[in-house]
XYZ file of C-alpha atoms in Angstrom:
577
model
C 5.445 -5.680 17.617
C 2.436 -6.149 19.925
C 2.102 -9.862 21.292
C -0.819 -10.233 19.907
C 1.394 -9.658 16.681
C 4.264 -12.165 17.922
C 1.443 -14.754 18.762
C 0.240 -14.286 15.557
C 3.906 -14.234 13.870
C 4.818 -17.452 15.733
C 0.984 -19.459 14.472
C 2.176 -18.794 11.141
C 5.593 -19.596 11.179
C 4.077 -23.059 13.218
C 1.652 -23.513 9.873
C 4.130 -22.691 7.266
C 6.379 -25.812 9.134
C 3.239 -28.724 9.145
C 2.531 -27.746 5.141
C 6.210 -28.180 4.652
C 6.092 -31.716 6.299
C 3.258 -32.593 4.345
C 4.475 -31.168 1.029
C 3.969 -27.335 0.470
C 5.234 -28.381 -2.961
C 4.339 -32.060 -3.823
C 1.628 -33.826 -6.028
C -1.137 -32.921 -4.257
C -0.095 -28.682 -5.181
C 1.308 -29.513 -8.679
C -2.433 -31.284 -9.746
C -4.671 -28.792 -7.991
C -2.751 -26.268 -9.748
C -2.986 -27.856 -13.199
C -6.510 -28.612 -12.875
C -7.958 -25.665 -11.021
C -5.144 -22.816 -12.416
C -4.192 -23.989 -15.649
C -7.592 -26.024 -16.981
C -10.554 -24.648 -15.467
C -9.322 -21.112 -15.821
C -8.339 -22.269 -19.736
C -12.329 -22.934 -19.972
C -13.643 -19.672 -17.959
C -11.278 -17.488 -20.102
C -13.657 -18.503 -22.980
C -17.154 -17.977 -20.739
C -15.682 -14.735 -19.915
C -14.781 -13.160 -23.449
C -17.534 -15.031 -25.436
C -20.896 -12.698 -24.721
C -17.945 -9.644 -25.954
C -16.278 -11.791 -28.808
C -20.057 -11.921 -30.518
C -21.435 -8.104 -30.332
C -17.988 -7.110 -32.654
C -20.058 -5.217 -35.045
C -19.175 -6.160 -38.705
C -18.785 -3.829 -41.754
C -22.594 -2.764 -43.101
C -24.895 -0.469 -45.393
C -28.168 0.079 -46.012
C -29.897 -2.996 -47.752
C -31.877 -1.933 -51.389
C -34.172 -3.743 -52.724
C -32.785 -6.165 -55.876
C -33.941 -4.820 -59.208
C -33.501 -5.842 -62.948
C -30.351 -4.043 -63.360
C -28.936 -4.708 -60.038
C -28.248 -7.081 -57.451
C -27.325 -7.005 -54.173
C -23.245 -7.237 -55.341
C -22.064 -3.198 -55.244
C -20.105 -1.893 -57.793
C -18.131 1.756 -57.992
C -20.093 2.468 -61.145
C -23.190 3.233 -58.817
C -22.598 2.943 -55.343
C -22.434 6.986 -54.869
C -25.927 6.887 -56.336
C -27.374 5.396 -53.429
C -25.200 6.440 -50.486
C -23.735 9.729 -49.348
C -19.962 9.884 -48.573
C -18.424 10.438 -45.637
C -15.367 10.341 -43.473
C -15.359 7.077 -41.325
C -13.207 6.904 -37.936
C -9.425 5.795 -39.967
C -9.713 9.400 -41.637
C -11.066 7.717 -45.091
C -13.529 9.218 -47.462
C -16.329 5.839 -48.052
C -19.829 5.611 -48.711
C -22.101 6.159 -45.561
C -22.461 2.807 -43.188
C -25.740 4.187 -41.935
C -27.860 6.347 -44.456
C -29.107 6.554 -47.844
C -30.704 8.662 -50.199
C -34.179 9.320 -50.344
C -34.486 7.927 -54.189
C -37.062 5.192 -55.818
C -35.373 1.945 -55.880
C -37.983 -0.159 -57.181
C -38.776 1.118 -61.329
C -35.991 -1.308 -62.824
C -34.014 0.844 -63.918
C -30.780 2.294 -63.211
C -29.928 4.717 -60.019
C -29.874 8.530 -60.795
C -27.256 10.362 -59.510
C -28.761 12.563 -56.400
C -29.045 16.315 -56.937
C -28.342 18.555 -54.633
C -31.443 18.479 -52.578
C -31.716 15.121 -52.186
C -32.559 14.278 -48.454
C -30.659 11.482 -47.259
C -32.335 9.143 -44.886
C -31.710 6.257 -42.246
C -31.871 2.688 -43.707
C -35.304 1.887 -45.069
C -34.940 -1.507 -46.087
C -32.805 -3.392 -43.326
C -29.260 -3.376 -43.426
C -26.802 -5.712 -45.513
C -23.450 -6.991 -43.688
C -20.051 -8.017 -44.727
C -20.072 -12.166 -44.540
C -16.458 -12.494 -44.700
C -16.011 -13.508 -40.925
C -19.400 -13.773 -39.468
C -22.715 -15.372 -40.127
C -25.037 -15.149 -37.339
C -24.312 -12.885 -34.386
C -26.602 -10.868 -32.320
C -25.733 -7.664 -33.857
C -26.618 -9.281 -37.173
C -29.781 -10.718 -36.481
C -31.206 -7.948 -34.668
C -29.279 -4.878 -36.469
C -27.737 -3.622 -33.358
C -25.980 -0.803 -35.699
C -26.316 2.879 -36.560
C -29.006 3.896 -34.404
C -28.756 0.855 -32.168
C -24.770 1.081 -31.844
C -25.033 1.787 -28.424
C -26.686 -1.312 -27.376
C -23.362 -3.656 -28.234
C -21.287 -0.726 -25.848
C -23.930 -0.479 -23.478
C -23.973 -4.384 -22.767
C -20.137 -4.083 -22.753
C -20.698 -1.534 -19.733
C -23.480 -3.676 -18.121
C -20.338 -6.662 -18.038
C -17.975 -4.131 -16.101
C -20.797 -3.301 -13.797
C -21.888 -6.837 -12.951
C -17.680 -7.298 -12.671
C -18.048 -4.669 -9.874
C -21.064 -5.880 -8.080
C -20.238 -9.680 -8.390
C -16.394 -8.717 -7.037
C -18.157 -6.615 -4.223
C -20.158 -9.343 -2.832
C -18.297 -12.847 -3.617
C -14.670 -11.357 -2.677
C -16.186 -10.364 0.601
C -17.988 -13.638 1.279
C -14.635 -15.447 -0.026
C -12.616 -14.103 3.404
C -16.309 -14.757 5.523
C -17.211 -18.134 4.123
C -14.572 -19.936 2.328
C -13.099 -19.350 -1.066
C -14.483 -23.057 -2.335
C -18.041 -22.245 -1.935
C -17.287 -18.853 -3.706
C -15.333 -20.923 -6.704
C -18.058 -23.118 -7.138
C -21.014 -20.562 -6.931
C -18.993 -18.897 -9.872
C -18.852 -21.771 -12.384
C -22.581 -22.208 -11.987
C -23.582 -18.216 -12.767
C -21.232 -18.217 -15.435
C -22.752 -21.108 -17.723
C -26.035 -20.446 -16.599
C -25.816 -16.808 -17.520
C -24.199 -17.198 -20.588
C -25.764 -20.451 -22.279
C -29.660 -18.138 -21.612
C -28.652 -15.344 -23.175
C -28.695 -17.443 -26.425
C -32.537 -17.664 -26.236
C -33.311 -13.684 -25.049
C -31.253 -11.963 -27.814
C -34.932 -10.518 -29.486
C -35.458 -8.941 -25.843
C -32.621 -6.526 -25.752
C -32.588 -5.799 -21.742
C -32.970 -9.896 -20.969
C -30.272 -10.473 -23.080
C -28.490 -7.427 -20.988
C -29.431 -8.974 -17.921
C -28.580 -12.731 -18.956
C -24.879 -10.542 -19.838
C -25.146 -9.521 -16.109
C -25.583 -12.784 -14.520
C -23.031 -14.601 -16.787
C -20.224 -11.889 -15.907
C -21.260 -11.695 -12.310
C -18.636 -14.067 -10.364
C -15.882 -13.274 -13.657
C -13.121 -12.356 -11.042
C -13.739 -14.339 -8.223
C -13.087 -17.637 -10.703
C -9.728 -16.907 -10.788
C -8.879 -15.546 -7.561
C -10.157 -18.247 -5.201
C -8.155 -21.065 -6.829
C -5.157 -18.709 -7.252
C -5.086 -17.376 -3.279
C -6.007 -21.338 -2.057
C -2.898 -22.492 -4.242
C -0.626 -19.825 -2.673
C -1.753 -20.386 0.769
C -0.631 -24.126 0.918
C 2.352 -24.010 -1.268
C 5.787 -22.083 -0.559
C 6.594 -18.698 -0.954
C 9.142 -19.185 -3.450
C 6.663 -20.685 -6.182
C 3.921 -17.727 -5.712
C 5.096 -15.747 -8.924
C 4.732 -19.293 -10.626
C 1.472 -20.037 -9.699
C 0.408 -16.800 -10.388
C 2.146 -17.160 -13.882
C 0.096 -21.000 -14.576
C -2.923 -19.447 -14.173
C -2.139 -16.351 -16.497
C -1.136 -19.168 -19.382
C -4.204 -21.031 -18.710
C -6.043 -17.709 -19.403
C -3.654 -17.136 -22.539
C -4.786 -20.188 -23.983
C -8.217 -19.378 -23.560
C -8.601 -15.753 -24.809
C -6.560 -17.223 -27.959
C -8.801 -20.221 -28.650
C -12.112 -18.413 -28.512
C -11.462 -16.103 -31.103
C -10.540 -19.312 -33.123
C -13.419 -21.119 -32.453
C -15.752 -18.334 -33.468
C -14.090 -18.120 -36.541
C -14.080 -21.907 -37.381
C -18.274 -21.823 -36.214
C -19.499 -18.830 -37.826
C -22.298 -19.126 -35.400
C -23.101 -17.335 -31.913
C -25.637 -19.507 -30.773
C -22.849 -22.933 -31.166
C -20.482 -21.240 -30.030
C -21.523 -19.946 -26.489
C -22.901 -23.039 -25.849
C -19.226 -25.226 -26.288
C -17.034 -21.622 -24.252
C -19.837 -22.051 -21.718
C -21.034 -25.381 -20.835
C -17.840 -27.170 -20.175
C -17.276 -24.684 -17.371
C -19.605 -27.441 -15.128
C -16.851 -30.048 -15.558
C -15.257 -29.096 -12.354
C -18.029 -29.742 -10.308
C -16.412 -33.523 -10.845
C -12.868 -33.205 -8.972
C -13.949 -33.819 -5.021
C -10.982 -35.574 -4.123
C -8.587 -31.862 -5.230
C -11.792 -28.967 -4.534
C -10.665 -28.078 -1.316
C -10.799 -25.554 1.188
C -8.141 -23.629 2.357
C -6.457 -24.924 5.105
C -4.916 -22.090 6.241
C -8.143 -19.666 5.787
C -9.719 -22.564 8.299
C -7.106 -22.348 10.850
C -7.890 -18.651 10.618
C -11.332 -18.590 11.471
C -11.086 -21.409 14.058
C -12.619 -24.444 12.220
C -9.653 -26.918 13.479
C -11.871 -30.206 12.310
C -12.429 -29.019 8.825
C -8.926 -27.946 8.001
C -7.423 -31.525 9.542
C -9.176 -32.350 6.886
C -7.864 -30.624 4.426
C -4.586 -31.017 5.458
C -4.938 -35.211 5.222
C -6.020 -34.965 1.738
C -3.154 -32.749 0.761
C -1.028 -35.046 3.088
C -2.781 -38.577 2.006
C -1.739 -36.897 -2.095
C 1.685 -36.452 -1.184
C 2.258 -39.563 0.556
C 3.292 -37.909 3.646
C 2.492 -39.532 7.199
C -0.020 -37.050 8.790
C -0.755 -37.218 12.947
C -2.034 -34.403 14.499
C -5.131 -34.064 16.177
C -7.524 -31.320 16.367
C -6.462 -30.385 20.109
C -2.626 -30.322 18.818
C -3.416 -27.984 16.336
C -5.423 -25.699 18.300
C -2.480 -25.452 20.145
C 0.033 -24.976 17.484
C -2.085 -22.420 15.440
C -4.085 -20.667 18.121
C -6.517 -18.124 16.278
C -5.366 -15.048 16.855
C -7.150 -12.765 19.596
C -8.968 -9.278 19.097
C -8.254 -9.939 15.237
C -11.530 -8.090 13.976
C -11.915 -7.165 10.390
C -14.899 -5.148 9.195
C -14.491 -5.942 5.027
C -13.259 -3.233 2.820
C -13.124 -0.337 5.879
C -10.270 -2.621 7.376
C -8.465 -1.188 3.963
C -7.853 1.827 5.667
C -7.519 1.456 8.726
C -4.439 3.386 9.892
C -3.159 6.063 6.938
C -0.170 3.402 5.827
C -2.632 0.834 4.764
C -4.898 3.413 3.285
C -2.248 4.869 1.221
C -1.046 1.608 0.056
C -5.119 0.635 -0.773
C -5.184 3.997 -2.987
C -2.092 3.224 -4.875
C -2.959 -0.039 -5.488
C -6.559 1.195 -6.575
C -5.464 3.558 -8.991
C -2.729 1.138 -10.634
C -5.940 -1.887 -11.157
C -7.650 1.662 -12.709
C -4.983 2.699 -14.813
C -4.288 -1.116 -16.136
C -8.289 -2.226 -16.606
C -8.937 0.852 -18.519
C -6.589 0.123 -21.340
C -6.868 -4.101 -21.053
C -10.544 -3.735 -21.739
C -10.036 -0.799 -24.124
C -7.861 -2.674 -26.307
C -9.645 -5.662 -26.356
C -12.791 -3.962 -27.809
C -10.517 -1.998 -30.443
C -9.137 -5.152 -31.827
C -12.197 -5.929 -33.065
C -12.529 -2.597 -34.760
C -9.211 -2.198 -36.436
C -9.573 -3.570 -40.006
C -8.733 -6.958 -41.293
C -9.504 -10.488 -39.628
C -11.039 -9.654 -36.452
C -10.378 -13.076 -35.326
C -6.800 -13.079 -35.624
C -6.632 -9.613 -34.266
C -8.204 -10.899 -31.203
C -5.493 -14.013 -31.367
C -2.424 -11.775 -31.429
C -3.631 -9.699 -28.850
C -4.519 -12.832 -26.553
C -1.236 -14.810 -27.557
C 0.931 -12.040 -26.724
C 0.059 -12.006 -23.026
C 2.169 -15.246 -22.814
C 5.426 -13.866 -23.158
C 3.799 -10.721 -21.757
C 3.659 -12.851 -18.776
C 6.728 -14.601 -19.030
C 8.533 -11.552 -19.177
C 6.944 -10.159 -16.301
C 7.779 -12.974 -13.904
C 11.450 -13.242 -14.873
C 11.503 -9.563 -14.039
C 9.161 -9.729 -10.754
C 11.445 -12.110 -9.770
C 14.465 -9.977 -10.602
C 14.332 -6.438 -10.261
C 11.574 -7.200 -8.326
C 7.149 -5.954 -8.546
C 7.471 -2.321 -8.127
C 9.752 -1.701 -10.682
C 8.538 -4.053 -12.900
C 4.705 -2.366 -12.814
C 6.384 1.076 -13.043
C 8.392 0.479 -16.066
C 5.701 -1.291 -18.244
C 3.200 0.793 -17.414
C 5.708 3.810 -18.632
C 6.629 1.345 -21.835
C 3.255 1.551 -22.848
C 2.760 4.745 -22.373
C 5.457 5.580 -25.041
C 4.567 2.863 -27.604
C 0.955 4.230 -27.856
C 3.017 7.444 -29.521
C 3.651 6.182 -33.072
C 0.090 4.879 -32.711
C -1.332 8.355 -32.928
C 1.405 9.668 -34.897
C 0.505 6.379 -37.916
C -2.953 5.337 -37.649
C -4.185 7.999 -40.260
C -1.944 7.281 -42.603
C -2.735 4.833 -45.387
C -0.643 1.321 -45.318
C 0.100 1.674 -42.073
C -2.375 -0.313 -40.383
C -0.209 -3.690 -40.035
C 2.183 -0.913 -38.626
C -0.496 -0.054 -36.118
C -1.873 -3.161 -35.516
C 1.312 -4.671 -34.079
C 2.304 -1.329 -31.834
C -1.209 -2.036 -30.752
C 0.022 -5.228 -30.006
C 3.375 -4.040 -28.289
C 1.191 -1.732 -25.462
C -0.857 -4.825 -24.776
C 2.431 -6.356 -24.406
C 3.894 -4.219 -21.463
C -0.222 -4.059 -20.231
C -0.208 -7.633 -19.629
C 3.377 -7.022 -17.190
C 1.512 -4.310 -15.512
C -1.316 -6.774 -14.828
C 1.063 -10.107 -13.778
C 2.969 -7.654 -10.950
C 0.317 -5.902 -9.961
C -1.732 -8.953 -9.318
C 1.166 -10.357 -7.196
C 1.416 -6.550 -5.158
C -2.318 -7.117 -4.843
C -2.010 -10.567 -3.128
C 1.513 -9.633 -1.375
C 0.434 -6.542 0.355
C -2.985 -7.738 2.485
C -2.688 -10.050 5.339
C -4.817 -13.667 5.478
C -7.575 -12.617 6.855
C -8.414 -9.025 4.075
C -6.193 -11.081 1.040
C -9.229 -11.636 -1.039
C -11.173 -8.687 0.344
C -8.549 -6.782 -1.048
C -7.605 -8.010 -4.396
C -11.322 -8.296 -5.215
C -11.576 -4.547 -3.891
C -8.935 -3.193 -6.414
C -10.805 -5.148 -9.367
C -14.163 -3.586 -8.178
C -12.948 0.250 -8.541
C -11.102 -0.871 -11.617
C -13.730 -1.983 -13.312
C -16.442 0.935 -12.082
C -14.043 2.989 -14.200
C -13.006 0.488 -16.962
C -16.938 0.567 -17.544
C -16.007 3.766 -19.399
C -13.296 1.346 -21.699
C -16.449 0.971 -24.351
C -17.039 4.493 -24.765
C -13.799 5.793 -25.218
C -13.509 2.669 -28.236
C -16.711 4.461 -29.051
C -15.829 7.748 -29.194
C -12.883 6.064 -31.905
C -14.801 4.431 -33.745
C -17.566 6.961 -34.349
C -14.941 10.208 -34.152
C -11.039 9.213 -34.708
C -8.980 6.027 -33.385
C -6.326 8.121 -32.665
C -8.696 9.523 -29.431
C -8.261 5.820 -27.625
C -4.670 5.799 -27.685
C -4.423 9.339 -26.497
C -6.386 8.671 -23.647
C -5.042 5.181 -22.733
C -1.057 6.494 -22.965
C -2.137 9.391 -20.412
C -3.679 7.019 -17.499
C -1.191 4.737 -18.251
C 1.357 7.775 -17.197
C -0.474 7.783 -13.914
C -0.430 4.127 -13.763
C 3.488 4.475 -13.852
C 3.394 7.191 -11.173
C 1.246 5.449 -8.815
C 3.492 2.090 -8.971
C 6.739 3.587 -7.968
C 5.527 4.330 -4.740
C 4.042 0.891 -3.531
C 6.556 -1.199 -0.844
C 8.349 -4.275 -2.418
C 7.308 -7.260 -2.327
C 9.829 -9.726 -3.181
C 11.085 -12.261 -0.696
C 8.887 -10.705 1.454
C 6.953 -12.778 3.878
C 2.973 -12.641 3.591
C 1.550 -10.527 6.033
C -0.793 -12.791 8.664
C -2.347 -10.290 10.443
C -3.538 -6.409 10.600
C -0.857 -5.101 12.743
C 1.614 -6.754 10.387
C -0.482 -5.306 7.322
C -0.218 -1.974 8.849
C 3.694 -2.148 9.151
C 4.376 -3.645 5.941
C 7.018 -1.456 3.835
C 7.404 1.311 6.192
C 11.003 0.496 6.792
C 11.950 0.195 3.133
C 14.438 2.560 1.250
C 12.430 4.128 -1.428
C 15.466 2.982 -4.614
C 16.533 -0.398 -2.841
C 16.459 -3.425 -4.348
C 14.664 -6.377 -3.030
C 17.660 -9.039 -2.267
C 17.318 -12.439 -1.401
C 17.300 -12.817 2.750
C 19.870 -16.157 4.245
C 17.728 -18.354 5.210
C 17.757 -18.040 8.859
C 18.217 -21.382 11.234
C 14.930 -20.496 12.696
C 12.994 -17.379 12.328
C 11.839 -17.635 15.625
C 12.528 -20.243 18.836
C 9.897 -22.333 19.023
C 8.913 -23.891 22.488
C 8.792 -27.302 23.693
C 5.120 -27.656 22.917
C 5.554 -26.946 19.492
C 8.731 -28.736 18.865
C 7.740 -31.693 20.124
C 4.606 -31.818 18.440
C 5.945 -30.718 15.493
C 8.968 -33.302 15.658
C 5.798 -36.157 15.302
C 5.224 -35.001 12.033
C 8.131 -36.474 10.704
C 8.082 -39.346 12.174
C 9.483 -42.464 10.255
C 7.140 -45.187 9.251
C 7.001 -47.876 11.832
């Protein structure tokens, strides 16, 4: 190790002591966590699945006009009469969804049968849709169907997009200018985007554009809290905190679907996942900055600061002053990071960067792919969406107790291989009639060992990058992912207009690769965070490829400290006069 490495080593080992004198695991942590991790993200979950909960497209036909004989209530006597049949995407023979035949509807008098050369014809009169579960969405009101399908998938891909370029930007400026002003910044996009795009839906590409906005800072929500909560609490309680936030996000993918069933109404219902978002402008005394990311970039003052609030919180006696500090935490020298290039720099870290890039590809590919296909699946669309979101708890459960166990890399490996093997009986069962509660819950069981893929990647993600590229290169992963989960619509697309068995095809083969890719990332587990490039460019060399991760003795000191920073340190604990 380089001394610029063992200065480096020794700063953090000198930080990690002052947070545990002030409480790396007190009040102050537990209540930033609940409110920030659990809450807030509880709310954004909503914002973020909202704009894609309303363009589910419901069952339809052509609308004819009401005559004498008829109303608009079909009946089997003369339903053929008026549409063509055809083979839908579950393999069934039903009247057409999108044409008609080219007969006179408006004498009184019964429907003909067609001959044979009647033309058939796109929907002259409007389109009626099936009430059952929705009464006013945008797809409804503006007949976003048939020849307009593509708009609901193309908004769909404009929300990955804006994913990427909003990750791009804000997880950059998270590691240049603090995560808070990124968190906040992302509230404010959010509601704004999404509470406009109630009034633009009659201008297709402002509502697409309103859809940007609203999805632009989706990522960057969750990861500032998440990284400021594991950077001034212990190492022991990161898969934990990790975990809160994933049930706040539970609870919120589960209660939107249920909300939007209980309003029947788009416009109501953005505007009560949305607005509440702006509530956490109002929680000063807890919105802080990291301390540690502070200490990094030499801004002594401002992290004192933090570090009295946490201290003040936790009833701790704080009294170090900004000189003391300086000296204790020096920033480290010739530490120069240039944003995502400093992901590869030196082929270790770049092969670690590409792994971890194609496991976020291979995991947002099928997360947003079976999202969308819940929708589509037959039955209550709502409580589709609510077994799909409500697994993910024990999803996450699961994967913690097994992070924490066998440890990440084996933990991603083997769900992502899971998975891959329950979307089998999927393809084998989904044309079959009375199967589809059969499908529906193996549909549930891959999103099952998705959501593990997700919790230990996540943690790998965060693990693996030192202070200084940690949200650089999280948000990095989720930016690639979601370039290529932007194609997630178009494969439910190609299912729903060709055969649902072509989705679960594709998904079990990346998710082969995902499991592939996984086995071959360093363990993480009771490993200590990397601080700084060299030690980012050494992490898991010297690991055994089939060893597993095993709890270290604590040592009596991982390294001597000097009289400087023993004595200083010792005032830190000093008893109340």
């Amino acid at each position: 190790m380089t001394s610029d490495a063992s200065e480096a080593a020794g700063s953090d080992a000198a930080f990690d002591r002052i947070m545990e004198s002030i409480g790396n695991d007190g009040p102050f942590q537990r209540r930033y966590n609940l409110i920030f991790n659990v809450i807030a993200v509880l709310f954004f979950a909503m914002c973020v699945v909202n704009v894609l909960l309303v363009l589910a497209v419901p069952d339809h036909r052509c609308a004819i006009p009401a005559n004498g004989t008829h109303n608009e209530t079909y009946d089997e006597r003369w339903k053929e009469a008026v549409y063509p049949m055809e083979f839908n995407s579950r393999g069934e023979y039903v009247p057409s969804s999108c044409l008609m035949y080219n007969l006179s509807y408006d004498d009184g008098t019964d429907y003909t049968a067609p001959t044979n050369d009647t033309a058939t014809v796109s929907c002259l009169y409007g389109y009626d849709y099936d009430r059952t579960y929705y009464d006013r969405t945008p797809v409804t009101e503006q007949d976003w169907v048939c020849d307009r399908e593509l708009y609901g998938t193309n908004v769909f891909a404009i929300v990955r997009v804006s994913e990427v370029c909003g990750t791009f930007i804000l997880g950059q400026l998270g590691d240049r200018i603090g995560r808070l002003p990124v968190y906040l910044f992302s509230i404010v996009t959010a509601a704004v985007g999404r509470v406009f795009a109630i009034l633009s839906a009659r201008h297709y590409w402002l509502f697409a554009v309103l859809a940007f906005i609203g999805s632009f800072s989706t990522n960057t929500s969750f990861q500032s809290p998440l990284i400021i909560a594991m950077e001034i609490s212990k190492d022991a309680n990161r898969a934990a905190l990790s975990l809160w936030q994933l049930v706040g996000w539970t609870a919120g993918v589960c209660l939107a679907p249920l909300i939007l069933w209980w309003m029947r109404d788009w416009t109501w219902f953005m505007i009560v996942t949305s607005l509440p978002c702006l509530i956490f402008y109002c929680f000063p005394r807890y919105a802080i900055e990291s301390p540690r990311w502070l200490a990094s970039q030499g801004r002594y003052g401002a992290c004192l600061a933090q570090l009295r609030k946490i201290a003040t919180i936790n009833g701790q006696p704080f009294e170090l002053t900004e000189e003391q500090l300086k000296q204790l935490v020096p920033r480290p020298e010739h530490e120069k990071t240039y944003g995502i290039a400093s992901l590869f720099s030196g082929w270790h870290m770049s092969k670690l960067t590409c792994l971890l890039l194609l496991s976020w590809i291979c995991n947002t590919i099928p997360t947003f792919t079976l999202f969308l296909l819940s929708l589509q699946m037959g039955g209550n669309p709502f409580l589709n969406n609510f077994w799909q979101g409500a697994v993910e708890l024990p999803a996450y459960l699961l994967g913690q107790l097994c992070c924490d166990r066998l440890g990440r890399r084996f933990t991603n490996s083997g769900a992502f291989l899971a998975a891959t093997i329950a979307c089998l009986p999927v393809v084998l069962l989904i044309h079959r009639p009375g199967t589809e509660l059969y499908v529906t819950m193996l549909a549930i069981v891959v999103k099952f060992f998705v959501c593990i893929t997700y919790f230990a990647l996540y943690l790998q993600s965060v693990e693996l990058y030192p202070t200084s590229l940690r949200q650089t290169g999280t948000s990095f992963g989720i930016i690639v992912s979601n370039v290529f989960g932007a194609v997630g619509p178009y494969i439910v697309y190609l299912g729903t207009s060709r055969d649902l068995r072509l989705p679960f095809v594709a998904m079990g083969l990346i998710m082969l690769v995902g499991a592939a890719s996984a086995i071959f990332l360093p363990e993480t587990l009771h490993q200590k965070l990397p601080e700084t490039m060299d030690e980012g460019r050494q992490f898991g060399r010297d690991q055994r490829f089939w060893s597993i991760p095993k709890r270290p003795e604590p040592p009596a000191d991982n390294r001597p400290v000097n009289e400087t920073e023993l004595h200083e340190l010792q005032k830190l604990h000093k008893p109340d006069s």
